[in-house]
Each structure stands twice: as structure tokens, then as C-alpha cells.
């Protein structure tokens, strides 16, 4: 990974620590308190050994020392438990805050942006990658503070007793973080590749799982099984590479810590044998000094060793932060304006409007048109003409340039909530959620009672089906509208749209994939609901255009025709060409004649 990028990601991670609240600092304070208790414990033990072995003092004199020593053991255990508990709470708060931020960001970015990645990739970001930040905030950041404070406390106690031992500790201490950095240089890059492979595997597996019936029908199940096996093997290799770095880092740290402690022990051993006579300020070296320093020597390196053990948590967090930072800092298609819409029917005015993709590519336009209050406007054109992109821009899911005004106010200046509360949207692929039929209908309108829901179901011509179910309104809708036909799902989605009491209906092929009976029910309910509302409908069903006030014809992102259907049907142009290609059951004259009638 590029060093500048790694530094940027590490800085971004530190900016998020405010979400941990006071628990992060409390974890550090508990760790420092544990270190101070350790120094006192070592002093008590060294004092008792000096008095009992060298000074031959009575054991009763050290009873208070022993009681204090035992109490410190219990206190240190409680402090260690408290530090782990508080560190976990800090990480949990951070994860909750970050997950909420990710979900809010995805809702603001909208489906046009979210569809750029498979659902499994988003699941990996929201679940695994956020989860992998736990140890960074719960352990690594507090341990960084302890790795600085506790060795300083121990050095402050060691130098007054023996400057040589203090110098050995001070000289050898940098070896551990130095080799920790050297060994861990590739850890962040390995973790980043690991998360990339995890996203790919998650997205690949979920997409294939959803398409399993189609794969079986076309005899592609075996080929996709081999592809999933290959992706799984790639993920396994990357996971083992990360683990290999973690184990190597721990082994190197343990080796250099053991060597450093051995140097301190050798110094005191030769000093007691009389071979070394320096470091003790001219005073005979005592058992107390040697025992105190030797007891403290492992604890001097322990915070650095723990930091090294948690270093993979930093590398793991940096690998996870790349996708999270890119998501949370992605530009939003609809800025968070604060102007509210006036209480009147919705009108739209577009001038030199150009709809862009999330990466800045032009999808539609420039084009200019108007939708008057209460007017019904149809968008037609061949596939890929930009009709759905225009709807996504109106919904605030795609960025645009030029002017797009709603009731005279630029869309970018409107509060998104105020704007979307005035809308009802119905697409060709209804999205129902796992839950009861009542929950799906009152989605966004929790105040609706059962009587209001039944009225909406009657209007959508789906009440008879709901009554036929043993649980009625409590009938459960499975994932991906499981247990319902396409027509039933579309009519439940229609009831949900009708519950909005909207002033503008945005319809994207609402009758696509429906049989003639379901299509007639859906359209009749829509026309009845839209009598006093504005409507912009995308449709390929040219035989439905006689009900619309005006028609906009798009081709390759450009507005090529505009006017009343009866007029455009008789003029040379794209609409007449499309009408000529209708099935033989409907001729151009039939459609145009029906429009005039």
C-alpha cells in the first residue's frame, strides 16, 4: 500500500475515536493504574526478599507487606478485567456509530450508487469490515498510550537504583518497535487485499445464490461452482498470508524481548560475582536492587510486546478503512438543502438538464421540459435512452448539471425529506420486505390502522387475496417477495404507493411483467389515485399513452419529440416508428384513433 494512503487511512481512523466516548481514555487510565500497581508490587516483593534472605529479619515484620502484595494481585486482576471491559465498550460504541453512519450514507447515496456493487460486497463492509475495527479501538489505541507511559514509569524507578540497568533497558527498548515496524510493513497491504478478496467472494456467492434457479436451467451450476471454489481458494491464500505476518511479528517480538531481558540478567549476575563494578553509584549492589529490576524488566518490555501483538489490529483496521472512508466521503447526488416545498401540487421545470453517473459520465441530456401541476407526462423511448436515469435524478439518486426546479425551487436546495414526502414511486420490480403484508403497506406510514390498510388493498385489487390467507394482514412475505406472484407483489407495492397520498407519482414501467388482468387492475388504481396529482411515467406500453396529457420521446439521452400523443403518432419520427413496430393486434391507426377518441 502507498505510504501516503496508509498515513491518510490511519489519520481517518484516529478521527473516528471520538465515537468511543470517554471509554477510550478510561481504558488508558486503567492500564496506567495497573502499571503503577505492578511497580508497587515489585517493590514489595523485592523488599521482602532482601529482608528475609539477606538481612535475616523476622517474618512477622513483613506480614503487612505480604497482605499488601496479595491485595495488589486482586487489584491488578480487577484493573485488567475493567480495562478489557471498557475497551470492548469503546469498540462497540464505535462500531455502532460507524454502522449507523454507513447505513445513513447508503440511504442518502441511493440505489443508483448502491447497485454499483453486489449486495454481498455491501454486507462485507457493513458487517465484517466494521467488526474488524473493534481491536484497533478497544486494544491497539489504549496500548499505544501504555507503551509510552509504563516504560517511562519503570525507567524512572530503575535509574535512581542502577544507571547501568536503566541504560540497558533504554537502549534495547527501541529494538522491539523497530522490528515490529519492519515485520508489519506489509501487513496493511495484505489486509487490504484480504478485504478486497472477501468483498469479491461475498458478492460473487450472493449473486450466484440468487440466480441459482437460472443457473440450473442453463446448466451453468457446475461452472459457477468451480468459479466459487477458485474465489474461495484465493481468499484462503490471502487469509493465510495475513496470519503468517501476524505470527511472524509475534515471534520476532518475543525473541528480542527475551534477548533484552537476558542482557539485564547477565549484567546483574556478573555484578554479584564481582566481575562488573559499575552502575550502582558506588554503593554495594543489593539483592533488593537486582530483584526489583529483574522483576520489572519483563514488565518493561511487556507493553511493547502487547503493542506488537495488537499491531495486526492496526493493519487490519487500515485495510478495512479504505472501503469505509471511500464510502463515507463519497459525494452525494442530492446535497442536504434546507428549503421546504410549498403546500401545492408539484410542478417541474428542467433547463439544459444533464444527468450524470456517479463517476461523472453523462447519461441524459442536455434537455429542457416542463411538467405542469396536475399534468400527466409520459417518457418513452428505446431501451438505454435514459428514461430511468432521469427518474433517478428526480428522486435525488443521481447528480446533475443545469437546472431542475420543483415549484420554482432548485432541487439541490430542497431538503431531501421534504421533497421525497411529496412523492410516490412504483417500479417494474417491486421490493417487498420480509415481514407481514400490513408492515409492507404501512412502510413509511406507521400511523395507518388496519381499516386504512384494508381500504388501500381494496383500491389495489389485492384485498381478496389477503382475506384468503389464514393470517390475513399478518401473512408473512418472504425474502425477495417469496410466496407471492409478480402481480400480487406489484399490487401490494401499489397499495404501499397509494398510502403516500402523494402529489407527484413517479412510475417506472409499473405494468411490466404483468398479465393483462393484473395490468388492468394496477393501471385503473393508478389513474383513479392520480386524478388530481402530477405524474411522470416511464413506459414501453405505447397503447397506454392515450391517457397521458403529453409525451416526451427520448433517444440516446436526447429529447427528440414532445407533444400530445395523437399529434406525435401522426408525425414522422421515433414515436411513429415505434408504433409501427407494435404487434399486429395493434396498428398505428388503431392506437392513434383510440387516442383521438
Coordinates of C-alpha atoms in Angstrom, one line a residue:
X1 CA 0.0 0.0 0.0
X2 CA 1.2 3.5 -0.8
X3 CA 2.6 5.1 2.3
X4 CA 0.7 8.4 1.8
X5 CA -2.5 6.4 1.5
X6 CA -1.7 4.4 4.7
X7 CA -1.0 7.6 6.6
X8 CA -4.2 9.1 5.4
X9 CA -6.2 6.0 6.4
X10 CA -4.5 5.9 9.9
X11 CA -5.4 9.6 10.3
X12 CA -9.0 8.9 9.3
X13 CA -9.2 6.1 11.9
X14 CA -8.0 8.4 14.6
X15 CA -10.6 11.0 13.7
X16 CA -13.3 8.4 14.4
X17 CA -12.2 7.7 18.0
X18 CA -14.5 10.4 19.3
X19 CA -17.3 7.9 18.8
X20 CA -15.8 5.8 21.6
X21 CA -16.8 8.5 24.1
X22 CA -14.9 8.6 27.5
X23 CA -14.3 4.8 27.4
X24 CA -11.1 5.0 25.4
X25 CA -9.5 7.4 27.9
X26 CA -10.8 5.3 30.8
X27 CA -9.2 2.2 29.3
X28 CA -5.9 4.0 29.1
X29 CA -6.2 5.2 32.7
X30 CA -7.0 1.7 34.0
X31 CA -3.9 0.4 32.1
X32 CA -1.6 3.0 33.6
X33 CA -3.1 2.3 37.1
X34 CA -2.3 -1.4 36.5
X35 CA 1.3 -0.4 35.6
X36 CA 1.7 1.7 38.8
X37 CA 0.3 -1.2 40.9
X38 CA 2.8 -3.5 39.2
X39 CA 5.7 -1.3 40.3
X40 CA 4.5 -1.2 43.9
X41 CA 4.1 -5.0 43.8
X42 CA 7.6 -5.5 42.6
X43 CA 8.9 -3.1 45.3
X44 CA 7.1 -5.1 48.0
X45 CA 8.4 -8.4 46.7
X46 CA 12.0 -7.2 46.4
X47 CA 11.8 -5.7 49.9
X48 CA 10.6 -8.9 51.5
X49 CA 13.3 -11.0 49.7
X50 CA 16.0 -8.5 50.8
X51 CA 14.8 -8.6 54.4
X52 CA 14.2 -12.3 54.7
X53 CA 17.3 -13.6 52.8
X54 CA 20.0 -11.0 53.3
X55 CA 19.0 -9.0 56.4
X56 CA 17.5 -12.1 58.3
X57 CA 14.7 -10.0 59.7
X58 CA 11.7 -11.8 61.4
X59 CA 8.9 -12.9 59.1
X60 CA 6.3 -11.2 61.3
X61 CA 7.7 -7.8 60.2
X62 CA 6.7 -8.5 56.6
X63 CA 3.1 -9.5 57.3
X64 CA 1.8 -6.1 56.2
X65 CA 3.9 -6.3 53.0
X66 CA 2.5 -9.7 52.2
X67 CA -1.1 -8.6 52.8
X68 CA -0.5 -5.6 50.6
X69 CA 1.2 -7.8 47.9
X70 CA -1.9 -10.2 47.9
X71 CA -4.3 -7.2 47.7
X72 CA -2.3 -5.8 44.8
X73 CA -2.7 -9.2 43.0
X74 CA -6.5 -8.9 43.3
X75 CA -6.4 -5.2 42.4
X76 CA -4.4 -5.8 39.3
X77 CA -6.8 -8.6 38.2
X78 CA -9.8 -6.2 38.7
X79 CA -8.0 -3.4 36.8
X80 CA -7.1 -5.8 33.9
X81 CA -10.8 -7.0 33.8
X82 CA -12.1 -3.4 33.9
X83 CA -9.7 -2.4 31.1
X84 CA -10.8 -5.2 28.8
X85 CA -14.5 -4.5 29.6
X86 CA -14.1 -0.7 29.0
X87 CA -12.1 -1.3 25.8
X88 CA -14.8 -3.6 24.5
X89 CA -17.5 -1.0 25.2
X90 CA -15.4 1.7 23.5
X91 CA -15.1 -0.5 20.4
X92 CA -18.8 -1.4 20.5
X93 CA -19.8 2.2 20.6
X94 CA -17.5 3.0 17.7
X95 CA -18.9 0.1 15.7
X96 CA -22.5 1.1 16.3
X97 CA -21.8 4.7 15.4
X98 CA -19.9 3.7 12.2
X99 CA -22.6 1.2 11.1
X100 CA -25.3 3.8 11.5
X101 CA -23.2 6.3 9.5
X102 CA -22.6 3.7 6.8
X103 CA -26.3 2.9 6.5
X104 CA -27.3 6.5 6.6
X105 CA -24.8 7.3 3.9
X106 CA -26.1 4.4 1.7
X107 CA -29.6 5.7 2.1
X108 CA -28.5 9.2 1.0
X109 CA -26.5 7.9 -1.9
X110 CA -29.5 5.9 -3.1
X111 CA -29.9 2.7 -5.2
X112 CA -28.2 4.1 -8.3
X113 CA -25.0 4.3 -6.4
X114 CA -25.5 1.1 -4.3
X115 CA -26.2 -1.0 -7.4
X116 CA -22.6 -0.4 -8.4
X117 CA -21.5 -3.2 -6.1
X118 CA -23.1 -6.6 -5.4
X119 CA -25.2 -6.9 -2.3
X120 CA -22.6 -9.3 -0.8
X121 CA -19.9 -6.6 -1.0
X122 CA -22.0 -4.1 1.0
X123 CA -22.7 -6.8 3.5
X124 CA -19.0 -7.4 3.9
X125 CA -18.4 -3.6 4.5
X126 CA -21.3 -3.2 7.0
X127 CA -20.6 -6.4 8.9
X128 CA -17.0 -7.8 8.6
X129 CA -15.1 -4.6 7.9
X130 CA -16.7 -2.5 10.6
X131 CA -16.3 -5.5 13.0
X132 CA -12.6 -5.6 12.3
X133 CA -12.2 -2.1 13.8
X134 CA -13.0 -3.5 17.3
X135 CA -9.5 -4.4 18.3
X136 CA -8.0 -1.2 16.9
X137 CA -10.1 1.0 19.2
X138 CA -10.6 -1.5 22.0
X139 CA -6.9 -2.6 22.3
X140 CA -4.4 -1.0 20.0
X141 CA -5.1 2.7 20.7
X142 CA -5.1 2.2 24.5
X143 CA -2.0 0.0 24.2
X144 CA -0.2 2.8 22.4
X145 CA -0.6 5.1 25.4
X146 CA 0.5 2.3 27.8
X147 CA 3.6 1.5 25.6
X148 CA 4.7 5.1 26.3
X149 CA 3.7 5.6 29.9
X150 CA 4.6 2.3 31.6
X151 CA 8.2 2.0 30.3
X152 CA 8.8 5.6 31.4
X153 CA 7.5 4.8 34.9
X154 CA 9.8 1.8 35.2
X155 CA 12.8 3.8 33.9
X156 CA 12.0 6.5 36.4
X157 CA 12.2 3.8 39.2
X158 CA 15.2 2.0 37.8
X159 CA 17.7 4.8 37.1
X160 CA 17.9 6.0 40.7
X161 CA 18.8 2.5 41.8
X162 CA 21.2 1.4 39.0
X163 CA 22.0 3.6 36.0
X164 CA 23.6 0.7 34.0
X165 CA 20.4 -1.4 34.2
X166 CA 18.4 1.6 33.2
X167 CA 20.7 2.3 30.3
X168 CA 20.3 -1.3 29.1
X169 CA 16.5 -1.1 29.2
X170 CA 16.6 2.3 27.5
X171 CA 19.0 1.1 24.7
X172 CA 17.2 -2.2 23.9
X173 CA 13.7 -0.8 24.1
X174 CA 13.7 0.7 20.6
X175 CA 14.6 -2.7 19.0
X176 CA 11.1 -4.0 19.6
X177 CA 9.1 -1.3 17.9
X178 CA 11.8 -1.1 15.2
X179 CA 11.4 -4.7 14.2
X180 CA 7.7 -4.6 14.8
X181 CA 7.5 -1.9 12.1
X182 CA 9.8 -3.8 9.8
X183 CA 7.9 -7.0 10.1
X184 CA 4.5 -5.3 9.9
X185 CA 5.3 -3.1 6.8
X186 CA 3.4 -5.5 4.5
X187 CA 0.6 -6.3 7.0
X188 CA -1.7 -3.4 6.0
X189 CA -1.3 -4.2 2.3
X190 CA -2.0 -7.9 3.0
X191 CA -5.1 -7.0 5.0
X192 CA -6.3 -4.6 2.2
X193 CA -6.0 -7.4 -0.3
X194 CA -7.7 -9.7 2.1
X195 CA -10.8 -7.4 2.4
X196 CA -10.9 -7.0 -1.4
X197 CA -11.0 -10.8 -1.8
X198 CA -13.6 -11.0 0.9
X199 CA -15.8 -8.5 -0.9
X200 CA -15.4 -10.2 -4.2
X201 CA -16.2 -13.6 -2.7
X202 CA -19.2 -12.3 -0.8
X203 CA -20.7 -10.5 -3.8
X204 CA -19.9 -13.5 -6.1
X205 CA -21.5 -16.0 -3.8
X206 CA -24.7 -14.0 -3.1
X207 CA -25.3 -13.1 -6.7
X208 CA -24.9 -16.8 -7.7
X209 CA -27.1 -17.9 -4.9
X210 CA -29.9 -15.5 -6.0
X211 CA -29.5 -16.7 -9.6
X212 CA -29.4 -20.4 -8.7
X213 CA -32.6 -21.4 -10.5
X214 CA -31.5 -19.7 -13.7
X215 CA -28.0 -21.3 -13.5
X216 CA -29.6 -24.7 -13.2
X217 CA -31.9 -24.1 -16.1
X218 CA -29.0 -23.2 -18.3
X219 CA -26.7 -25.9 -17.0
X220 CA -24.2 -23.4 -15.6
X221 CA -24.2 -24.7 -12.0
X222 CA -21.0 -26.7 -12.3
X223 CA -19.1 -23.9 -13.9
X224 CA -20.2 -21.4 -11.2
X225 CA -19.3 -24.0 -8.6
X226 CA -15.7 -24.1 -10.0
X227 CA -15.6 -20.2 -10.0
X228 CA -16.7 -20.1 -6.4
X229 CA -14.1 -22.7 -5.5
X230 CA -11.4 -20.6 -7.2
X231 CA -12.5 -17.4 -5.4
X232 CA -12.6 -19.3 -2.1
X233 CA -9.1 -20.6 -2.6
X234 CA -7.9 -17.1 -3.4
X235 CA -9.5 -15.8 -0.2
X236 CA -7.9 -18.7 1.8
X237 CA -4.4 -17.8 0.5
X238 CA -4.8 -14.2 1.4
X239 CA -6.1 -15.1 4.9
X240 CA -3.1 -17.3 5.5
X241 CA -0.8 -14.5 4.3
X242 CA -2.3 -12.2 6.9
X243 CA -2.0 -14.9 9.7
X244 CA 1.6 -15.6 8.6
X245 CA 2.5 -12.0 9.1
X246 CA 0.8 -11.9 12.5
X247 CA 2.6 -15.0 13.8
X248 CA 6.0 -13.8 12.4
X249 CA 5.5 -10.4 14.1
X250 CA 4.8 -12.1 17.4
X251 CA 7.8 -14.4 17.1
X252 CA 10.2 -11.6 16.4
X253 CA 8.9 -9.5 19.3
X254 CA 9.3 -12.4 21.7
X255 CA 12.8 -13.1 20.6
X256 CA 14.1 -9.6 21.0
X257 CA 12.3 -9.2 24.4
X258 CA 13.9 -12.4 25.6
X259 CA 17.4 -11.3 24.5
X260 CA 17.0 -7.9 26.2
X261 CA 15.9 -9.4 29.5
X262 CA 18.8 -11.9 29.3
X263 CA 21.2 -9.0 28.9
X264 CA 19.9 -7.4 32.1
X265 CA 20.1 -10.8 34.0
X266 CA 23.7 -11.3 32.8
X267 CA 24.7 -7.8 34.0
X268 CA 23.4 -8.5 37.5
X269 CA 24.8 -12.0 37.6
X270 CA 28.3 -10.8 36.8
X271 CA 27.9 -7.9 39.2
X272 CA 27.1 -10.3 42.1
X273 CA 30.1 -12.3 41.1
X274 CA 32.3 -9.2 41.3
X275 CA 33.2 -9.2 37.6
X276 CA 31.3 -5.9 36.9
X277 CA 31.7 -3.0 39.2
X278 CA 29.7 -0.1 37.7
X279 CA 26.2 1.2 37.5
X280 CA 25.3 1.3 41.2
X281 CA 26.7 4.8 42.1
X282 CA 29.5 3.4 44.3
X283 CA 27.1 1.7 46.7
X284 CA 27.4 -2.1 47.0
X285 CA 24.8 -3.7 44.8
X286 CA 22.0 -5.3 46.9
X287 CA 19.6 -8.1 46.4
X288 CA 16.7 -5.6 46.5
X289 CA 18.1 -3.7 43.5
X290 CA 18.7 -6.8 41.4
X291 CA 15.4 -8.4 42.2
X292 CA 13.4 -5.2 41.7
X293 CA 15.0 -4.5 38.3
X294 CA 14.8 -8.2 37.2
X295 CA 11.1 -8.4 38.2
X296 CA 10.4 -5.1 36.3
X297 CA 12.5 -6.0 33.2
X298 CA 9.8 -8.3 31.6
X299 CA 7.1 -5.8 32.5
X300 CA 9.2 -3.0 30.9
X301 CA 9.0 -4.8 27.5
X302 CA 5.5 -6.2 28.0
X303 CA 3.6 -3.1 26.9
X304 CA 5.8 -3.0 23.8
X305 CA 5.2 -6.7 23.2
X306 CA 1.5 -6.3 23.6
X307 CA 1.6 -3.4 21.2
X308 CA 3.3 -5.6 18.7
X309 CA 0.7 -8.4 19.3
X310 CA -2.0 -5.8 18.6
X311 CA -0.2 -4.3 15.6
X312 CA -2.0 -6.6 13.3
X313 CA -5.2 -5.0 14.6
X314 CA -3.9 -1.7 13.2
X315 CA -3.0 -3.3 9.9
X316 CA -6.5 -5.0 9.8
X317 CA -8.2 -1.7 10.6
X318 CA -6.3 0.2 7.9
X319 CA -7.2 -2.5 5.4
X320 CA -10.9 -2.1 6.4
X321 CA -10.7 1.7 6.5
X322 CA -10.0 2.0 2.8
X323 CA -13.5 1.0 1.7
X324 CA -15.2 2.7 4.7
X325 CA -13.5 6.0 4.1
X326 CA -14.2 5.9 0.3
X327 CA -17.9 5.2 1.1
X328 CA -18.4 7.8 3.9
X329 CA -16.6 10.5 1.9
X330 CA -18.3 9.8 -1.4
X331 CA -20.1 12.8 -2.9
X332 CA -23.8 12.7 -2.5
X333 CA -26.0 13.2 -5.6
X334 CA -28.5 15.3 -3.7
X335 CA -27.0 17.9 -1.3
X336 CA -28.6 18.3 2.1
X337 CA -30.6 21.5 1.3
X338 CA -32.9 23.1 3.9
X339 CA -35.7 24.7 1.8
X340 CA -39.2 23.2 2.2
X341 CA -41.7 22.8 -0.6
X342 CA -44.9 24.9 -0.5
X343 CA -48.1 23.1 0.1
X344 CA -49.3 22.9 -3.5
X345 CA -49.3 20.5 -6.5
X346 CA -45.9 19.7 -7.8
X347 CA -44.6 21.2 -11.0
X348 CA -41.2 20.6 -12.5
X349 CA -39.1 22.7 -14.8
X350 CA -35.8 21.5 -16.4
X351 CA -33.5 23.7 -18.3
X352 CA -30.4 22.3 -20.0
X353 CA -30.6 19.4 -17.6
X354 CA -27.8 16.9 -17.9
X355 CA -27.9 13.8 -15.7
X356 CA -24.6 12.3 -14.7
X357 CA -23.4 8.9 -13.5
X358 CA -21.7 8.7 -10.1
X359 CA -18.3 8.9 -11.9
X360 CA -19.3 12.0 -13.8
X361 CA -20.3 10.4 -17.2
X362 CA -23.2 12.0 -19.0
X363 CA -26.3 9.7 -19.1
X364 CA -29.0 12.0 -20.3
X365 CA -29.2 15.5 -21.8
X366 CA -28.9 18.3 -22.0
X367 CA -32.6 18.6 -22.3
X368 CA -35.4 21.0 -21.3
X369 CA -39.0 20.3 -20.4
X370 CA -41.8 21.2 -18.0
X371 CA -44.3 19.3 -16.0
X372 CA -47.2 21.5 -15.0
X373 CA -49.1 21.0 -11.7
X374 CA -51.6 18.2 -12.2
X375 CA -50.2 17.2 -15.6
X376 CA -49.7 13.6 -16.7
X377 CA -46.4 13.2 -18.6
X378 CA -45.1 10.1 -20.3
X379 CA -41.5 9.2 -21.1
X380 CA -41.0 6.8 -24.0
X381 CA -38.0 5.7 -26.0
X382 CA -35.9 2.6 -26.8
X383 CA -34.0 0.8 -24.0
X384 CA -31.0 2.8 -22.9
X385 CA -32.4 6.1 -23.9
X386 CA -32.0 7.5 -20.4
X387 CA -35.6 7.3 -19.0
X388 CA -34.8 5.6 -15.7
X389 CA -31.7 7.8 -15.3
X390 CA -34.0 10.9 -15.5
X391 CA -36.3 9.4 -12.8
X392 CA -33.3 8.7 -10.6
X393 CA -32.2 12.3 -10.9
X394 CA -35.7 13.5 -9.9
X395 CA -35.6 11.1 -6.9
X396 CA -32.2 12.6 -5.9
X397 CA -30.2 9.4 -6.6
X398 CA -28.0 10.8 -9.5
X399 CA -26.2 14.1 -9.8
X400 CA -27.0 16.6 -12.5
X401 CA -25.9 19.8 -14.0
X402 CA -28.1 22.6 -15.4
X403 CA -31.3 23.5 -13.7
X404 CA -34.0 21.2 -12.3
X405 CA -36.6 23.2 -10.3
X406 CA -39.5 21.9 -8.3
X407 CA -42.2 24.5 -7.7
X408 CA -39.7 27.1 -8.7
X409 CA -37.0 25.9 -6.2
X410 CA -33.8 24.2 -7.4
X411 CA -33.8 20.5 -6.4
X412 CA -30.3 20.8 -4.9
X413 CA -31.6 23.4 -2.4
X414 CA -34.6 21.3 -1.2
X415 CA -34.4 19.3 2.0
X416 CA -34.5 15.7 0.7
X417 CA -37.0 14.6 3.3
X418 CA -39.4 17.4 2.4
X419 CA -39.1 16.5 -1.3
X420 CA -39.5 12.8 -1.0
X421 CA -42.5 13.0 1.3
X422 CA -44.4 14.5 -1.7
X423 CA -43.5 11.6 -4.0
X424 CA -44.9 8.1 -4.6
X425 CA -42.7 5.8 -6.7
X426 CA -43.7 2.5 -8.3
X427 CA -41.2 0.5 -10.4
X428 CA -41.3 -2.6 -12.5
X429 CA -39.6 -4.8 -9.9
X430 CA -41.4 -4.2 -6.6
X431 CA -39.3 -4.5 -3.5
X432 CA -41.2 -6.1 -0.6
X433 CA -39.5 -6.6 2.7
X434 CA -39.5 -9.7 5.0
X435 CA -42.5 -9.1 7.3
X436 CA -46.2 -9.1 7.2
X437 CA -48.4 -7.6 4.4
X438 CA -49.5 -4.9 6.8
X439 CA -45.9 -4.0 7.6
X440 CA -45.1 -3.6 3.9
X441 CA -48.2 -1.4 3.2
X442 CA -47.6 0.9 6.1
X443 CA -43.9 1.2 5.4
X444 CA -43.2 4.9 5.8
X445 CA -46.7 5.4 7.3
X446 CA -46.6 3.7 10.7
X447 CA -49.7 5.6 11.8
X448 CA -52.0 3.6 9.4
X449 CA -54.5 1.4 11.1
X450 CA -55.9 -1.9 9.8
X451 CA -59.0 -0.3 8.4
X452 CA -56.9 2.2 6.3
X453 CA -54.7 -0.7 5.1
X454 CA -57.8 -2.8 4.0
X455 CA -59.1 0.3 2.1
X456 CA -55.7 0.6 0.3
X457 CA -55.7 -3.1 -0.5
X458 CA -59.2 -2.8 -1.9
X459 CA -58.1 0.0 -4.1
X460 CA -55.1 -2.0 -5.4
X461 CA -57.4 -5.0 -6.1
X462 CA -55.4 -7.3 -3.8
X463 CA -57.8 -7.4 -0.7
X464 CA -59.4 -10.7 -1.8
X465 CA -56.1 -12.5 -1.9
X466 CA -55.1 -11.2 1.6
X467 CA -58.5 -12.3 3.0
X468 CA -57.9 -15.8 1.6
X469 CA -54.8 -16.2 3.7
X470 CA -55.3 -17.7 7.2
X471 CA -53.4 -14.9 8.9
X472 CA -54.9 -12.0 6.8
X473 CA -52.9 -8.8 7.2
X474 CA -50.3 -10.8 9.3
X475 CA -49.5 -13.1 6.3
X476 CA -45.7 -13.2 6.1
X477 CA -43.9 -12.0 2.9
X478 CA -40.6 -13.9 2.5
X479 CA -37.3 -12.6 1.2
X480 CA -37.5 -11.3 -2.4
X481 CA -41.3 -11.4 -2.3
X482 CA -41.2 -15.2 -1.8
X483 CA -44.6 -16.8 -1.8
X484 CA -46.2 -14.2 -4.0
X485 CA -46.7 -13.9 -7.7
X486 CA -45.3 -11.0 -9.6
X487 CA -48.8 -9.5 -10.0
X488 CA -49.6 -9.9 -6.3
X489 CA -46.3 -8.3 -5.2
X490 CA -46.9 -5.4 -7.6
X491 CA -50.3 -4.8 -6.3
X492 CA -49.1 -4.8 -2.7
X493 CA -46.4 -2.4 -3.7
X494 CA -49.1 -0.3 -5.4
X495 CA -51.1 -0.2 -2.1
X496 CA -47.9 1.0 -0.4
X497 CA -47.5 3.7 -3.0
X498 CA -51.2 4.8 -2.7
X499 CA -50.7 5.2 1.1
X500 CA -48.3 8.0 0.4
X501 CA -51.2 10.4 -0.6
X502 CA -48.5 11.9 -2.9
X503 CA -48.7 15.0 -5.1
X504 CA -46.3 13.5 -7.7
X505 CA -46.3 9.9 -8.9
X506 CA -43.0 8.7 -10.5
X507 CA -43.7 5.5 -12.3
X508 CA -41.1 3.3 -13.9
X509 CA -42.8 0.6 -16.1
X510 CA -45.4 -0.1 -13.4
X511 CA -47.2 -2.7 -15.5
X512 CA -44.1 -4.5 -16.9
X513 CA -44.1 -8.3 -16.5
X514 CA -47.8 -8.4 -15.6
X515 CA -50.5 -10.3 -17.4
X516 CA -53.3 -8.4 -18.9
X517 CA -55.7 -8.7 -15.9
X518 CA -53.1 -7.6 -13.3
X519 CA -52.0 -4.8 -15.6
X520 CA -55.5 -3.5 -15.9
X521 CA -56.0 -3.6 -12.1
X522 CA -52.8 -1.7 -11.5
X523 CA -53.4 0.9 -14.1
X524 CA -57.0 1.5 -13.1
X525 CA -56.0 2.0 -9.5
X526 CA -53.2 4.4 -10.5
X527 CA -55.5 6.5 -12.8
X528 CA -58.0 6.8 -10.0
X529 CA -55.4 7.9 -7.5
X530 CA -53.7 10.3 -9.9
X531 CA -56.8 12.3 -10.9
X532 CA -55.7 15.4 -9.0
X533 CA -51.9 14.7 -9.0
X534 CA -48.9 15.2 -11.2
X535 CA -47.4 12.1 -12.8
X536 CA -44.3 11.3 -14.8
X537 CA -44.4 7.7 -16.1
X538 CA -41.8 5.7 -18.0
X539 CA -43.4 3.1 -20.2
X540 CA -42.8 0.9 -23.2
X541 CA -46.5 0.2 -23.5
X542 CA -47.4 2.7 -26.2
X543 CA -51.0 1.7 -26.2
X544 CA -51.3 3.3 -22.8
X545 CA -50.2 6.8 -23.9
X546 CA -53.7 7.9 -24.9
X547 CA -54.4 8.6 -21.1
X548 CA -51.4 11.0 -20.8
X549 CA -51.5 14.7 -21.3
X550 CA -48.2 14.9 -23.1
X551 CA -45.4 12.6 -24.3
X552 CA -41.7 13.1 -24.2
X553 CA -39.7 10.9 -26.6
X554 CA -36.0 10.2 -25.6
X555 CA -33.4 8.7 -27.8
X556 CA -29.7 8.3 -26.8
X557 CA -30.2 10.7 -23.9
X558 CA -31.7 13.4 -26.1
X559 CA -35.3 14.8 -26.2
X560 CA -36.3 14.2 -29.8
X561 CA -40.0 14.7 -29.7
X562 CA -42.5 16.4 -27.4
X563 CA -46.3 16.9 -27.6
X564 CA -49.6 15.3 -27.4
X565 CA -49.8 11.6 -28.3
X566 CA -52.4 12.0 -31.0
X567 CA -50.3 14.6 -32.8
X568 CA -47.0 12.8 -32.4
X569 CA -48.5 9.5 -33.6
X570 CA -49.3 11.1 -37.0
X571 CA -46.0 12.8 -37.5
X572 CA -42.8 11.2 -38.9
X573 CA -40.4 10.5 -36.1
X574 CA -39.2 8.0 -33.5
X575 CA -42.7 7.5 -31.9
X576 CA -44.3 6.7 -35.2
X577 CA -41.5 4.3 -35.9
X578 CA -42.0 2.6 -32.5
X579 CA -45.8 2.4 -33.1
X580 CA -45.2 0.8 -36.5
X581 CA -43.3 -2.0 -34.7
X582 CA -46.2 -2.8 -32.4
X583 CA -47.7 -6.4 -32.6
X584 CA -50.2 -6.9 -35.4
X585 CA -53.0 -6.8 -32.9
X586 CA -52.5 -3.1 -32.6
X587 CA -51.9 -1.0 -35.7
X588 CA -50.8 2.6 -35.8
X589 CA -54.3 3.7 -36.9
X590 CA -55.9 1.8 -34.0
X591 CA -53.7 3.5 -31.4
X592 CA -54.0 6.9 -32.9
X593 CA -57.7 6.6 -33.3
X594 CA -58.1 5.5 -29.7
X595 CA -56.1 8.5 -28.6
X596 CA -58.4 10.9 -30.5
X597 CA -61.5 9.3 -29.1

